[in-house]
Structures are given as structure tokens and as C-alpha cells.
Amino acid sequence: AQSVTQLDSQVPVFEEAPVELRCNYSSSVSVYLFWYVQYPNQGLQLLLKYLSGSTLVKGINGFEAEFNKSQTSFHLRKPSVHISDTAEYFCAVSDTGGFKTIFGAGTRLFVKA
Amino acid sequence: DGGITQSPKYLFRKEGQNVTLSCEQNLNHDAMYWYRQDPGQGLRLIYYSQIVNDFQKGDIAEGYSVSREKKESFPLTVTSAQKNPTAFYLCASSITGVENSPLHFGNGTRLTVT
């Protein structure tokens, strides 16, 4: 069975500081990995998705994620955050069929001035 | 612009009443999904449909029902059998037959049952 663990429920950070949101997954089969962002009272938007062959994935809004197969991790990073990055971030994994996407519990990023 | 429209944005109902949430997409996607979101629990899959006139239960289907009579539409009914229906409901769609195709989400319906 697949599962996703987001290690931090909340991450407060000052504007222009770097941030890392941690995600670990478990699966017995090949998976596809995603990060989504959710602004208040809205749906989720895709930030980035893992494509096989490259461990570093670049997404929108300056975010990137590093896939580490040996540690089964897919941590999200941004070198310098803005106030507008304040949102909830979800790590997700789906199987090769794609119909069962499992989401982590989410990490609330709070950027302070 | 293509997208997913969920209506209404806010919905209030009395306990014991069934309520139907609307979801329409014009992305021409074959697959559609309903998720429930509760604080601190991420998203949990209620139902999904890979094609018209076919749907499957997700992880928390009890107390919910769906239909898929048209490709564009996937309404969700929250029945009186659902023990704790107050939540944020998200509809999504995706392309089928394409590896690692992401989900596209609507802006959700917040249901409050008192």
C-alpha cells in the first residue's frame, strides 16, 4: 500500500529566507510524485511533478523538489520565499494507473515579513 | 479558459437532508474524482470515474453517491447516512492513458450540516 508522510504540519519562515518542506513516501511499486499548492478557500494547483530520469524537478513560482529513491523522499525547496507563498502544500503519490492518488496531510507554510 | 466549476461555493443543510454538489468540467478529461478535505487530514478519495456510466468507490464512499451520465458532469450526493458530512469537497479531473498525468481541481464546495 502507498502512503505519504509530510513531516511538518506548519513551517513559519521569514520573507526572503530559504524553505524546505519535507515529504516521505512508501510504496512497493513504481510511483509518480507530485507537489500541489492550495491557497485559502481554493482548490489545489500543481506545483511540479516527478519525471523519471532526473532527481531535481523544477516547478512554478521558483519551487523545486529533489527525488531521493534510497531515502524515499521528495522534499520541496525554494531558495527565497515571498509573502505570497503563504499557503498549504500537499505532497502526493499515485500508482501507475493514476486513478488512486494519495495525499499527505499537508504543510502550512507561513511567510512572515 | 478550460477548467472545473464547482457550485455552490458554500452550502448549508439541516441534518437528515440529502444534498447534491455540482461539478462540471470543460477540459475534455475522461477521469473525474471527488475528494473530501478535513483540517490536518489531507484529501481523501470518495469516488472516481474513469469513463461515462462507470464509477468506483474510493476510500471513504459510505454515505455518498455519484452519477456519471455525461463526460462533463460528475455530481456528488451527500446522503443522510453520512455521519459527519461537514467538510470541504473538491472535484478533480485528469487525462487517462498518459503517465503521471496530474489532477486538475475545482475551487471546492464548503458544506456545513447542522
PDB file of C-alpha atoms in Angstrom, chain A residues 49-105:
ATOM      1  CA  LYS A  49       5.640  16.528 -10.813  1.00  0.00           C
ATOM      2  CA  TYR A  50       8.405  13.955 -10.841  1.00  0.00           C
ATOM      3  CA  LEU A  51       9.555  12.656 -14.200  1.00  0.00           C
ATOM      4  CA  SER A  52      11.806   9.611 -14.177  1.00  0.00           C
ATOM      5  CA  GLY A  53      15.452  10.127 -15.064  1.00  0.00           C
ATOM      6  CA  SER A  54      16.059  13.388 -13.242  1.00  0.00           C
ATOM      7  CA  THR A  55      16.321  13.732  -9.481  1.00  0.00           C
ATOM      8  CA  LEU A  56      15.806  17.509  -9.469  1.00  0.00           C
ATOM      9  CA  VAL A  57      12.438  18.753 -10.644  1.00  0.00           C
ATOM     10  CA  LYS A  58      11.688  22.402 -11.279  1.00  0.00           C
ATOM     11  CA  GLY A  59       8.186  23.754 -10.856  1.00  0.00           C
ATOM     12  CA  ILE A  60       6.293  27.006 -10.964  1.00  0.00           C
ATOM     13  CA  ASN A  61       6.876  30.056  -8.734  1.00  0.00           C
ATOM     14  CA  GLY A  62      10.564  29.185  -8.212  1.00  0.00           C
ATOM     15  CA  PHE A  63       9.930  25.911  -6.369  1.00  0.00           C
ATOM     16  CA  GLU A  64      11.915  22.744  -6.971  1.00  0.00           C
ATOM     17  CA  ALA A  65      11.906  19.251  -5.499  1.00  0.00           C
ATOM     18  CA  GLU A  66      14.553  16.581  -5.154  1.00  0.00           C
ATOM     19  CA  PHE A  67      13.678  12.924  -5.604  1.00  0.00           C
ATOM     20  CA  ASN A  68      15.755  10.576  -3.473  1.00  0.00           C
ATOM     21  CA  LYS A  69      14.936   6.952  -4.181  1.00  0.00           C
ATOM     22  CA  SER A  70      17.123   5.454  -1.451  1.00  0.00           C
ATOM     23  CA  GLN A  71      15.506   7.645   1.204  1.00  0.00           C
ATOM     24  CA  THR A  72      12.060   7.522  -0.451  1.00  0.00           C
ATOM     25  CA  SER A  73      11.821  11.279  -0.135  1.00  0.00           C
ATOM     26  CA  PHE A  74      10.598  14.097  -2.356  1.00  0.00           C
ATOM     27  CA  HIS A  75      11.355  17.309  -0.464  1.00  0.00           C
ATOM     28  CA  LEU A  76      10.188  20.674  -1.808  1.00  0.00           C
ATOM     29  CA  ARG A  77      12.503  23.679  -1.665  1.00  0.00           C
ATOM     30  CA  LYS A  78      12.593  27.361  -2.517  1.00  0.00           C
ATOM     31  CA  PRO A  79      15.740  29.477  -2.068  1.00  0.00           C
ATOM     32  CA  SER A  80      13.890  32.705  -1.205  1.00  0.00           C
ATOM     33  CA  VAL A  81      10.226  32.848  -0.231  1.00  0.00           C
ATOM     34  CA  HIS A  82       7.737  35.678  -0.647  1.00  0.00           C
ATOM     35  CA  ILE A  83       4.710  36.656   1.401  1.00  0.00           C
ATOM     36  CA  SER A  84       2.571  35.371  -1.471  1.00  0.00           C
ATOM     37  CA  ASP A  85       3.930  31.838  -0.943  1.00  0.00           C
ATOM     38  CA  THR A  86       1.852  31.581   2.232  1.00  0.00           C
ATOM     39  CA  ALA A  87      -0.382  28.590   1.520  1.00  0.00           C
ATOM     40  CA  GLU A  88      -0.815  24.908   2.255  1.00  0.00           C
ATOM     41  CA  TYR A  89       1.373  22.475   0.337  1.00  0.00           C
ATOM     42  CA  PHE A  90       0.500  18.855  -0.358  1.00  0.00           C
ATOM     43  CA  CYS A  91       2.783  16.046  -1.408  1.00  0.00           C
ATOM     44  CA  ALA A  92       1.024  13.278  -3.353  1.00  0.00           C
ATOM     45  CA  VAL A  93       1.795   9.895  -4.844  1.00  0.00           C
ATOM     46  CA  SER A  94      -0.121   7.923  -7.445  1.00  0.00           C
ATOM     47  CA  ASP A  95       0.279   4.463  -8.862  1.00  0.00           C
ATOM     48  CA  THR A  96       0.977   3.724 -12.492  1.00  0.00           C
ATOM     49  CA  GLY A  97      -2.728   3.554 -13.203  1.00  0.00           C
ATOM     50  CA  GLY A  98      -3.087   7.084 -11.944  1.00  0.00           C
ATOM     51  CA  PHE A  99      -6.560   6.722 -10.525  1.00  0.00           C
ATOM     52  CA  LYS A 100      -5.614   6.448  -6.898  1.00  0.00           C
ATOM     53  CA  THR A 101      -3.673   9.498  -5.783  1.00  0.00           C
ATOM     54  CA  ILE A 102      -2.764   9.508  -2.096  1.00  0.00           C
ATOM     55  CA  PHE A 103      -2.164  12.864  -0.422  1.00  0.00           C
ATOM     56  CA  GLY A 104      -0.109  13.765   2.602  1.00  0.00           C
ATOM     57  CA  ALA A 105      -1.755  15.688   5.433  1.00  0.00           C
TER      58      ALA A 105
END
